């Protein structure tokens, strides 16, 4: 089977790392055909396009989307993030953001971040903007359906893991409305998964545990904002943001899922051959897994892990890391 992949290299180092990811999965024998889309900050600066409805409808016809990174310093904050990334998540119903982490000692854990609600939903506005009495509100939108489907995904994932352990992370002692909805939903769904052990952590405590005792975690489920922050911290404790992969999933498969490295476009090193492509390659691994290409995915993951274990990643450039991963793939 050949899977049709929409490729968005994007800005900065995005095209560089995505090129490596495509080379690696092709070498692994993955059956894919690719179509490139020019989207991101540079496209916006050229003609004002972020993600128009016509392009969005075309993206719906693909099996998956592989994205490098988007954003340029010349574009005001929020234009690309809301107009491209968040629009894709909302319109394609990519309600699960899955981010796996592997620590240097081999321990792994996964964060499930609800991806379409919370403070990122866009509820809010200004009163008397630009005056000394300006007011800004930013609401957090939480629905029972949105919380439950993310929580259920977390339970299903935890059930398939060795320890069968799922932790809810929120801030119920202060966010007494959204936190209450999440905690009640979590506890009610937990009754259907008696084989899964559960725990609860406030998000501030979870930040401490990520640094001091990440081994306590196997699968975490949390809301959009907390998940965004925690997963960047997870990348740091797991060896750096250059190793952090992510999947924006539509588990119901009513449209394509989107896969991207967690890092940004890093315009300061673009074109210098310094970008670490490992996160992009591992994002492509998540894509292959979701598409049912388990054998290819495992071979590529093993090659990446061998390079990381050899401590080659932090000290060499893009081409050297790519060659090391390809060499590991051949040897495997």
XYZ file of C-alpha atoms in Angstrom:
332
model
C 0.000 0.000 0.000
C 1.203 3.499 -0.862
C 0.260 6.231 1.596
C -0.284 9.739 0.263
C 1.578 12.241 2.459
C 1.169 16.021 2.357
C 4.539 17.593 3.186
C 4.820 21.078 4.674
C 8.494 21.915 5.122
C 7.608 25.368 6.396
C 10.171 27.906 7.543
C 13.696 28.072 8.920
C 15.114 24.627 9.609
C 11.785 22.965 8.783
C 12.621 21.984 5.174
C 16.062 20.734 6.240
C 14.828 18.341 8.911
C 11.829 17.139 6.903
C 14.107 16.320 3.966
C 16.122 14.042 6.248
C 12.971 12.420 7.659
C 11.696 11.611 4.173
C 15.054 10.184 3.119
C 15.189 7.947 6.180
C 11.686 6.501 5.905
C 12.179 5.950 2.177
C 15.373 4.015 2.957
C 13.372 1.944 5.444
C 11.058 0.881 2.640
C 7.946 2.820 3.616
C 5.386 2.973 0.834
C 4.677 6.688 0.537
C 4.075 9.275 -2.140
C 4.515 12.934 -1.249
C 3.034 16.243 -2.327
C 4.636 19.447 -1.103
C 2.664 22.454 0.133
C 4.260 25.850 0.618
C 2.800 27.180 3.849
C 4.238 29.198 6.708
C 5.716 32.574 7.454
C 7.530 33.079 4.160
C 4.393 32.280 2.184
C 2.410 34.729 4.323
C 4.959 37.474 3.763
C 4.846 36.893 0.023
C 1.104 36.879 -0.629
C -0.778 36.945 2.690
C -1.774 33.263 2.579
C -1.778 31.311 5.838
C -4.090 28.315 5.325
C -6.896 29.096 2.903
C -10.018 26.929 2.718
C -9.139 25.538 -0.710
C -5.790 24.233 0.526
C -7.418 22.863 3.663
C -9.899 20.879 1.579
C -7.042 19.491 -0.503
C -5.181 18.455 2.660
C -8.251 16.475 3.749
C -7.676 14.070 0.857
C -4.288 12.882 2.131
C -3.530 10.012 4.500
C -1.267 12.130 6.717
C 0.526 15.471 6.934
C 4.218 15.784 7.806
C 5.204 19.293 8.932
C 8.672 20.682 9.667
C 8.262 23.977 11.497
C 6.609 27.298 10.742
C 7.136 30.878 11.769
C 9.452 33.775 10.947
C 10.440 36.779 13.070
C 8.902 39.177 10.543
C 5.375 37.810 11.068
C 3.506 39.058 14.166
C 3.016 36.426 16.890
C -0.195 34.446 16.551
C -0.745 34.910 12.811
C 0.805 31.601 11.729
C 0.087 29.779 14.978
C -3.651 30.482 14.909
C -4.093 30.674 11.151
C -2.224 27.489 10.285
C -1.433 25.225 13.221
C -4.546 25.787 15.317
C -6.813 26.006 12.276
C -5.552 22.607 11.109
C -6.086 21.110 14.579
C -9.627 22.450 14.854
C -10.777 21.856 11.271
C -9.271 18.368 10.960
C -10.381 17.455 14.519
C -6.865 16.568 15.649
C -8.020 16.238 19.219
C -5.152 14.158 20.598
C -1.652 15.564 20.781
C 0.634 12.637 21.550
C 4.191 13.279 22.675
C 6.409 10.347 23.719
C 9.655 10.803 25.634
C 12.557 8.454 26.307
C 15.025 9.325 29.046
C 18.768 8.664 28.709
C 18.399 5.596 30.955
C 15.757 4.103 28.636
C 12.622 4.876 30.648
C 9.812 6.126 28.437
C 6.551 7.925 29.097
C 3.914 9.582 26.945
C 1.868 12.742 27.378
C -1.631 12.908 25.884
C -2.607 16.569 25.486
C -6.178 17.537 24.615
C -5.581 19.514 21.431
C -8.684 21.482 20.427
C -10.089 23.188 23.540
C -8.950 25.016 26.675
C -7.361 28.441 26.412
C -6.380 27.776 22.797
C -9.982 27.733 21.594
C -9.869 31.502 21.060
C -12.630 32.617 23.430
C -12.026 36.124 24.751
C -11.369 39.659 23.583
C -10.463 43.249 24.423
C -12.302 46.157 25.947
C -10.917 49.691 25.581
C -7.834 48.353 23.783
C -4.942 50.792 23.642
C -6.141 52.876 26.554
C -4.890 52.992 30.169
C -8.065 51.084 31.122
C -7.586 48.235 28.666
C -9.083 44.862 29.582
C -8.151 41.545 28.001
C -9.984 38.283 28.674
C -8.917 34.811 27.556
C -11.349 32.071 28.443
C -10.750 28.351 28.777
C -13.323 26.325 26.862
C -13.786 22.785 28.182
C -16.507 20.376 27.102
C -17.393 17.010 28.525
C -16.990 15.475 25.055
C -13.597 17.069 24.502
C -12.204 16.030 27.868
C -13.682 12.544 27.726
C -12.362 11.561 24.327
C -8.832 12.637 25.270
C -9.103 10.819 28.597
C -10.408 7.658 26.935
C -7.506 7.731 24.516
C -5.177 7.984 27.519
C -6.787 4.990 29.211
C -6.588 2.887 26.052
C -2.923 3.754 25.643
C -2.167 3.042 29.306
C -3.956 -0.311 29.069
C -1.504 -1.336 26.336
C 1.588 -0.403 28.401
C 3.516 -2.552 30.843
C 2.522 -0.846 34.105
C -0.989 0.149 32.977
C -0.685 3.474 34.753
C -2.370 6.765 33.850
C -1.906 10.141 35.579
C -4.274 13.072 35.221
C -2.525 16.451 35.442
C -4.536 19.614 36.085
C -4.919 22.373 38.694
C -8.195 21.458 40.400
C -7.519 23.451 43.563
C -7.613 26.747 41.648
C -9.377 26.001 38.353
C -12.461 24.793 40.155
C -14.723 24.684 37.085
C -12.559 23.270 34.301
C -10.565 21.194 36.778
C -13.742 19.781 38.279
C -15.036 18.791 34.843
C -11.767 17.070 33.980
C -11.461 15.279 37.324
C -15.068 14.063 37.376
C -14.801 12.843 33.806
C -11.495 11.109 34.536
C -12.899 9.322 37.591
C -16.057 8.230 35.790
C -14.162 6.846 32.810
C -11.715 5.127 35.183
C -14.566 2.916 36.410
C -14.563 1.275 32.978
C -10.814 0.564 33.187
C -10.369 -1.290 36.451
C -7.145 -2.807 35.114
C -5.491 0.631 34.833
C -3.956 2.252 37.918
C -4.603 5.976 38.177
C -3.082 9.004 39.871
C -3.605 12.764 39.977
C -0.974 15.552 40.097
C -1.340 19.306 40.145
C 0.539 20.718 37.164
C 3.085 22.546 39.319
C 3.876 19.314 41.163
C 4.144 17.505 37.836
C 6.792 20.019 36.710
C 8.860 19.130 39.773
C 8.383 15.393 39.196
C 9.377 15.702 35.529
C 12.756 16.961 36.694
C 13.277 14.974 39.902
C 11.355 11.735 39.356
C 10.015 11.251 35.803
C 10.073 7.471 36.298
C 6.791 7.709 38.198
C 5.025 8.403 34.906
C 3.966 6.027 32.157
C 1.046 7.839 30.468
C -0.184 11.332 31.330
C -3.382 13.009 30.153
C -3.898 16.732 30.533
C -5.492 19.796 29.003
C -4.230 21.902 26.113
C -2.240 24.601 27.905
C -0.746 22.394 30.604
C 0.157 19.815 27.977
C 1.919 22.408 25.857
C 4.099 23.507 28.769
C 4.744 20.050 30.232
C 5.814 18.550 26.925
C 8.451 21.208 26.331
C 9.790 20.384 29.772
C 9.583 16.701 28.873
C 11.734 17.362 25.828
C 14.328 19.084 27.978
C 14.601 16.262 30.531
C 14.667 13.631 27.785
C 17.754 15.035 26.104
C 16.681 18.231 24.395
C 13.961 19.639 22.195
C 15.838 18.364 19.128
C 14.740 14.840 20.059
C 11.074 15.613 20.800
C 8.505 14.293 18.324
C 4.750 14.792 18.279
C 1.591 13.550 16.625
C -1.623 15.544 16.230
C -4.094 12.703 15.872
C -7.596 12.281 14.577
C -8.138 8.850 16.174
C -11.518 8.527 14.423
C -9.676 8.830 11.079
C -12.265 11.177 9.585
C -9.344 13.142 8.148
C -5.547 13.106 8.034
C -3.451 13.308 11.186
C -0.514 15.709 11.368
C 2.991 14.868 12.559
C 5.656 17.412 13.498
C 8.767 17.871 15.638
C 8.148 19.902 18.781
C 10.927 22.409 18.080
C 10.389 25.692 16.268
C 11.753 27.018 12.990
C 15.040 28.273 14.550
C 15.727 30.907 11.871
C 19.066 31.761 13.480
C 20.575 28.429 12.375
C 18.590 27.859 9.180
C 20.772 26.886 6.234
C 23.857 26.330 8.383
C 23.613 22.551 8.597
C 23.339 22.665 12.377
C 19.735 21.528 12.908
C 19.145 18.199 14.616
C 16.760 16.212 12.384
C 16.106 13.445 14.934
C 12.792 14.888 16.170
C 11.527 15.136 12.597
C 12.573 11.542 11.905
C 10.867 10.340 15.082
C 7.739 12.292 14.114
C 7.781 10.395 10.832
C 8.037 7.189 12.908
C 4.832 8.150 14.721
C 3.246 8.753 11.321
C 4.271 5.318 10.059
C 2.900 3.683 13.196
C -0.437 5.450 12.794
C -0.580 4.372 9.143
C -0.010 0.742 10.096
C 3.627 0.538 8.945
C 4.789 -0.926 12.259
C 7.820 -2.816 10.967
C 9.262 0.190 9.122
C 8.555 2.413 12.094
C 10.352 0.116 14.516
C 13.423 -0.127 12.283
C 13.720 3.650 12.027
C 13.132 4.137 15.741
C 15.845 1.610 16.573
C 18.272 3.401 14.252
C 17.527 6.740 15.937
C 17.929 5.232 19.387
C 21.301 3.747 18.458
C 22.551 7.153 17.324
C 21.255 8.832 20.486
C 22.834 6.141 22.653
C 26.196 6.746 20.946
C 26.053 10.394 22.051
C 26.587 11.461 18.443
C 23.592 13.769 18.278
C 24.633 16.820 20.333
C 28.031 17.335 18.711
C 27.534 17.051 14.954
C 25.482 18.685 12.232
C 22.423 17.782 10.193
C 24.181 15.745 7.508
C 26.269 13.771 9.987
C 23.233 12.852 12.073
C 21.317 11.864 8.940
C 24.188 9.624 7.805
C 24.422 8.047 11.252
C 20.694 7.240 11.292
C 20.848 5.794 7.769
C 23.885 3.730 8.737
C 22.070 2.412 11.792
C 19.120 1.549 9.578
C 21.351 -0.469 7.253
C 23.050 -2.292 10.117
C 19.730 -3.077 11.757
